[in-house]
PDB file of C-alpha atoms in Angstrom:
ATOM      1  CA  UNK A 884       0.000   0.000   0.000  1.00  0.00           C
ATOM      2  CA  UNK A 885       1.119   3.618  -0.707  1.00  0.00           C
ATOM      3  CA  UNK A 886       2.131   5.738   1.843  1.00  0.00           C
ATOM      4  CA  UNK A 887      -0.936   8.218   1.835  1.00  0.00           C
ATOM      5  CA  UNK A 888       0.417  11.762   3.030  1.00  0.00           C
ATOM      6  CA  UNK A 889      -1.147  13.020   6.276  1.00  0.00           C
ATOM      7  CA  UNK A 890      -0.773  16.814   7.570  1.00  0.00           C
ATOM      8  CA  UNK A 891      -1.998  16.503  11.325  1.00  0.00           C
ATOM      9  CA  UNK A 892      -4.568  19.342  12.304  1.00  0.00           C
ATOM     10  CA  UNK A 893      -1.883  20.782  14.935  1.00  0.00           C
ATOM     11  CA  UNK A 894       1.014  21.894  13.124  1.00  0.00           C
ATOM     12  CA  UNK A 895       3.644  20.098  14.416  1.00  0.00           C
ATOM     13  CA  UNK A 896       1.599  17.539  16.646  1.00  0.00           C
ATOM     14  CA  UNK A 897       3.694  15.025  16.681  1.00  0.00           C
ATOM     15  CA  UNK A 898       6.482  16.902  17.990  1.00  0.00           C
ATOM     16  CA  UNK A 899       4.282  18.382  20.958  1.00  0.00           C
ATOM     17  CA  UNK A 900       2.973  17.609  24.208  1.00  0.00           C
ATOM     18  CA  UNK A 901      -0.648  17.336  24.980  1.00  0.00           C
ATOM     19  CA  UNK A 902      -0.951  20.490  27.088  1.00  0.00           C
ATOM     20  CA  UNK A 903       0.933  22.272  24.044  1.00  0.00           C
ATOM     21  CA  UNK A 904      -2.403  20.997  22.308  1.00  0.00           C
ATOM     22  CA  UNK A 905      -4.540  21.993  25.001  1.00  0.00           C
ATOM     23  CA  UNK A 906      -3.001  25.526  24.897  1.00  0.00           C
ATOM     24  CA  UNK A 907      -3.087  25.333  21.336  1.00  0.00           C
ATOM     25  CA  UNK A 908      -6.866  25.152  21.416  1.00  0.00           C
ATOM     26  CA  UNK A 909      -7.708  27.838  23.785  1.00  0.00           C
ATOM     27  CA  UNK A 910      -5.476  29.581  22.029  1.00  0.00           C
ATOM     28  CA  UNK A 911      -7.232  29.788  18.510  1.00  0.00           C
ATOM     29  CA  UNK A 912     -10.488  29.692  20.334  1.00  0.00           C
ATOM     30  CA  UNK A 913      -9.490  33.116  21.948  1.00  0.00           C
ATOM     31  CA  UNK A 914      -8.509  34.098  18.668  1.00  0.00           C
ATOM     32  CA  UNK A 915     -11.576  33.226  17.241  1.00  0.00           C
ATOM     33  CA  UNK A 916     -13.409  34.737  19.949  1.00  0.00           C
ATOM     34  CA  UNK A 917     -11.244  38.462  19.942  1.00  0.00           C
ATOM     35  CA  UNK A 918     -12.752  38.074  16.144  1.00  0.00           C
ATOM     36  CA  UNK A 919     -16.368  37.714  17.082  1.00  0.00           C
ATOM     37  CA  UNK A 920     -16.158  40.689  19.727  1.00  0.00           C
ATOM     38  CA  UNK A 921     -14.191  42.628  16.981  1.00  0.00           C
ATOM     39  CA  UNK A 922     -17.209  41.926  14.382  1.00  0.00           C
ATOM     40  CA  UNK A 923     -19.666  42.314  17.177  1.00  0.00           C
ATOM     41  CA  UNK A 924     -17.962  46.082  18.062  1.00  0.00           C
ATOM     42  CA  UNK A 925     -17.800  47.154  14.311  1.00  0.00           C
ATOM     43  CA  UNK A 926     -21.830  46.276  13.721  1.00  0.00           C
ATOM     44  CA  UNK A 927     -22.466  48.266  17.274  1.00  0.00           C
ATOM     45  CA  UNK A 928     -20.014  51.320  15.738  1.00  0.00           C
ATOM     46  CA  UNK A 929     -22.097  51.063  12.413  1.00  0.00           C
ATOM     47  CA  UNK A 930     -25.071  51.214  14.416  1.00  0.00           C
ATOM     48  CA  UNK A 931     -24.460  54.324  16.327  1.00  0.00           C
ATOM     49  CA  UNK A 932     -23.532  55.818  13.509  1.00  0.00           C
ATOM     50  CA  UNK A 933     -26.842  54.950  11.842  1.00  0.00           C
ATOM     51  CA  UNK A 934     -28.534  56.066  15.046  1.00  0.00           C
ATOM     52  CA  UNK A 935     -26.845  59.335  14.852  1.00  0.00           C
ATOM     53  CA  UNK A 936     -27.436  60.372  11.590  1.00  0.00           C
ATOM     54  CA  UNK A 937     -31.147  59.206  11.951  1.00  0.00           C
ATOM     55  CA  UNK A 938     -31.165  61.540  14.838  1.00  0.00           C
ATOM     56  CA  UNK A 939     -29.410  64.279  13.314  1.00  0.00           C
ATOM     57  CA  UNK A 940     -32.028  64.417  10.132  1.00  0.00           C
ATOM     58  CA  UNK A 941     -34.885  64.303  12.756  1.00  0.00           C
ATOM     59  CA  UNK A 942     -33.141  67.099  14.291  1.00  0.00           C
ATOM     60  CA  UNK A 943     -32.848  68.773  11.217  1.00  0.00           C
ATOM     61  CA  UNK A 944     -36.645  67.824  10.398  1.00  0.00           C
ATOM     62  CA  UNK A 945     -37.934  68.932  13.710  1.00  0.00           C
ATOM     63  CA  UNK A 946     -36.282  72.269  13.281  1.00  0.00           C
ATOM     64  CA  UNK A 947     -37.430  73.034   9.742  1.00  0.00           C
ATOM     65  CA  UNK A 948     -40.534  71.947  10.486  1.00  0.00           C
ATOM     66  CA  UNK A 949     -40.132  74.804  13.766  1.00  0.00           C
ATOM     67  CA  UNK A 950     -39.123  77.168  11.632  1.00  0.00           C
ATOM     68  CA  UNK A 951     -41.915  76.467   8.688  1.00  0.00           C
ATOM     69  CA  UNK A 952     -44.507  76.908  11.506  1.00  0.00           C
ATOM     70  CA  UNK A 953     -42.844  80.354  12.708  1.00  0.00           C
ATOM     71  CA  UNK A 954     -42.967  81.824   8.895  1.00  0.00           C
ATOM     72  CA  UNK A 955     -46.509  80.473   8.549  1.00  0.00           C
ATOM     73  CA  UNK A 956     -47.583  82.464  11.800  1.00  0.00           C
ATOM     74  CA  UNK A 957     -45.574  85.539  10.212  1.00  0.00           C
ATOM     75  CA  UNK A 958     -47.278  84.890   7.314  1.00  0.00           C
ATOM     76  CA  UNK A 959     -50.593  85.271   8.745  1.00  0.00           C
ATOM     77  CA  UNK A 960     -50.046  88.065  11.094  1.00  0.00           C
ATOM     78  CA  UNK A 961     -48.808  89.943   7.922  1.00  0.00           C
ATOM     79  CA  UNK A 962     -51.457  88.957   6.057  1.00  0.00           C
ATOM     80  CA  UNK A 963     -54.372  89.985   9.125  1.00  0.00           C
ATOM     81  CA  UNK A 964     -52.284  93.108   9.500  1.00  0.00           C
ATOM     82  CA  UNK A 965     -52.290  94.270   5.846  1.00  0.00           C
ATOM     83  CA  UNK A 966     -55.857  93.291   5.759  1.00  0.00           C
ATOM     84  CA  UNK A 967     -56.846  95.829   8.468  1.00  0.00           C
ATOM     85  CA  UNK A 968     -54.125  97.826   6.767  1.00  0.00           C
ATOM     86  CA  UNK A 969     -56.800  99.352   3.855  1.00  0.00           C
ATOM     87  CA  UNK A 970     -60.161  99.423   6.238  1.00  0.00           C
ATOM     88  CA  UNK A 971     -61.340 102.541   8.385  1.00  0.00           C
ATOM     89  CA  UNK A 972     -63.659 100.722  10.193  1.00  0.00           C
ATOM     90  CA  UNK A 973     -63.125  97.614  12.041  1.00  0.00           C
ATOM     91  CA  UNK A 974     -65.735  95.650  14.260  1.00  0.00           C
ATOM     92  CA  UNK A 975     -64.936  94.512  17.968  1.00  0.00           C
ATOM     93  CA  UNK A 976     -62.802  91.090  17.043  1.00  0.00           C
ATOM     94  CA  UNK A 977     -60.742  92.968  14.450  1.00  0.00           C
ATOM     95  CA  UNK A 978     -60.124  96.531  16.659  1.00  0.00           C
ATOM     96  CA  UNK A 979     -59.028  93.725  19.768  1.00  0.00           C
ATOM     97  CA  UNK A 980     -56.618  91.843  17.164  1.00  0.00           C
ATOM     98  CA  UNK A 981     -55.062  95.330  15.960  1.00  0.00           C
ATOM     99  CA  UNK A 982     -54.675  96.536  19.237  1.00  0.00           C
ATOM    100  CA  UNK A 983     -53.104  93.283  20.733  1.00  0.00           C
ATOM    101  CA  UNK A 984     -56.113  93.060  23.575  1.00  0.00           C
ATOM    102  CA  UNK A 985     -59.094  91.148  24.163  1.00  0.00           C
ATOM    103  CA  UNK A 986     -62.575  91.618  22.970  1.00  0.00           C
ATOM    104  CA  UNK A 987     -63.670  92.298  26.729  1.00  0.00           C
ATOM    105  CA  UNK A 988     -61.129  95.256  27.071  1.00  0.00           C
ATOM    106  CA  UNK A 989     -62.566  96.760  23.615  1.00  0.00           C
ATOM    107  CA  UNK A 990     -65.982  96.735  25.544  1.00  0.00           C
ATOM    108  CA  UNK A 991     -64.581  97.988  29.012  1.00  0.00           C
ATOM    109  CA  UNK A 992     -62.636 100.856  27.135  1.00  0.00           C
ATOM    110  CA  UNK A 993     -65.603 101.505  25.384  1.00  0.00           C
ATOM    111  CA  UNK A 994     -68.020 101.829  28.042  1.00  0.00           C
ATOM    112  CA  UNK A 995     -65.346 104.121  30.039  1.00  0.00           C
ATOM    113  CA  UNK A 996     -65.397 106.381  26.983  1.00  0.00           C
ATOM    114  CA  UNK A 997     -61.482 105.386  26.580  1.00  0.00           C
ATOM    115  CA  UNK A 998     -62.361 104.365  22.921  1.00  0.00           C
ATOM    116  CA  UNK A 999     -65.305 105.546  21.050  1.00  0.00           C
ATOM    117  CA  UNK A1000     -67.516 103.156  19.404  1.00  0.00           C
ATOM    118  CA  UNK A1001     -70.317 103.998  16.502  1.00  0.00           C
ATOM    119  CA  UNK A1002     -73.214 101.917  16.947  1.00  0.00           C
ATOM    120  CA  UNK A1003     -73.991 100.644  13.312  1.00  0.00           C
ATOM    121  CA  UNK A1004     -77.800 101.623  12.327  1.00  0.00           C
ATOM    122  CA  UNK A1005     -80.337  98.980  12.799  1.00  0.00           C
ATOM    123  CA  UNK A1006     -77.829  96.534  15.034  1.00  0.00           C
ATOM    124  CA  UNK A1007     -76.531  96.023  17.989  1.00  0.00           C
ATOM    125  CA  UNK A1008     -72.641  96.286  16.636  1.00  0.00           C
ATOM    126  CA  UNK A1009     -70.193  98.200  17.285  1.00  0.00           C
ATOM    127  CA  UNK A1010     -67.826  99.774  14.715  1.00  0.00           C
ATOM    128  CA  UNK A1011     -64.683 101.751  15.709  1.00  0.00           C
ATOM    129  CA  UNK A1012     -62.161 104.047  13.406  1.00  0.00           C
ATOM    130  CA  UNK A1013     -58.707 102.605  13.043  1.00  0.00           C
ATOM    131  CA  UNK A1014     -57.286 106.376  13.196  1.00  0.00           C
ATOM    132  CA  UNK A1015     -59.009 106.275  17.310  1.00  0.00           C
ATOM    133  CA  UNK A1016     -57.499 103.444  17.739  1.00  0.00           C
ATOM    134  CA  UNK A1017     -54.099 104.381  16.436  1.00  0.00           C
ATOM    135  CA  UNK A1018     -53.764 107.187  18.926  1.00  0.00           C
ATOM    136  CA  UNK A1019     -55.473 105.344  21.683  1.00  0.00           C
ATOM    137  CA  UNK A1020     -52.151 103.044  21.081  1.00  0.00           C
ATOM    138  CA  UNK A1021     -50.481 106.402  21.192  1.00  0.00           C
ATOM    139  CA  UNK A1022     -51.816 107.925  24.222  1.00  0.00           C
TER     140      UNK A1022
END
């Protein structure tokens, strides 16, 4: 029969000792190990840098969408304010949205005689002139 060629799976294991085996073992087993935890580490890095760009664009989000809703509010003060802008007359909601107060204090001011009102003919509205209010903001 042919001599058939046979690499042992130590090298050199039939030059060593059994605990040289033994330490052999633990040895590539730590090895293999030190390459899990590095493999492990690496998918945990690449996950918190997932996590923090996924945080940083709903950062980003959050804050456009802040400062969308603060033009939009602009938007429609300028828009209520350059409505008002063209009228002489305003009734009670629209004088207490020019002048920043409540539609009580419109009626208190007016029954003091603070702010005069013009009763509008046939009603029981109120009208007031945006000039009497302008220097009632004044004075």
């Amino acid at each position: 029969m042919a001599a058939q060629n046979f690499t042992p799976p130590y090298p050199f294991e039939h030059r060593v000792s059994p605990e040289d085996i033994l330490a052999y073992n633990e040895a590539v087993d730590r090895d293999e190990v030190r390459k899990l935890f590095r493999a492990w580490s690496a998918e945990d890095d690449a996950r918190a840098v997932e996590g923090a760009k996924v945080e940083a664009e709903r950062n980003e989000k959050l804050a456009m969408q802040g400062a969308l809703k603060a033009l939009v509010q602009s938007s429609e003060s300028l828009q209520q304010a350059s409505g008002m802008n063209h009228k002489v007359w305003l009734d009670r909601q629209e004088a207490a949205r020019y002048l920043g107060v409540s539609t009580r204090t419109i009626d208190r001011k007016r029954e003091r005689g603070e702010l005069r009102g013009y009763l509008v003919e046939g009603t029981k509205t109120f009208r007031f002139k945006k000039t009497e209010l302008d220097e009632l903001m004044e004075g």
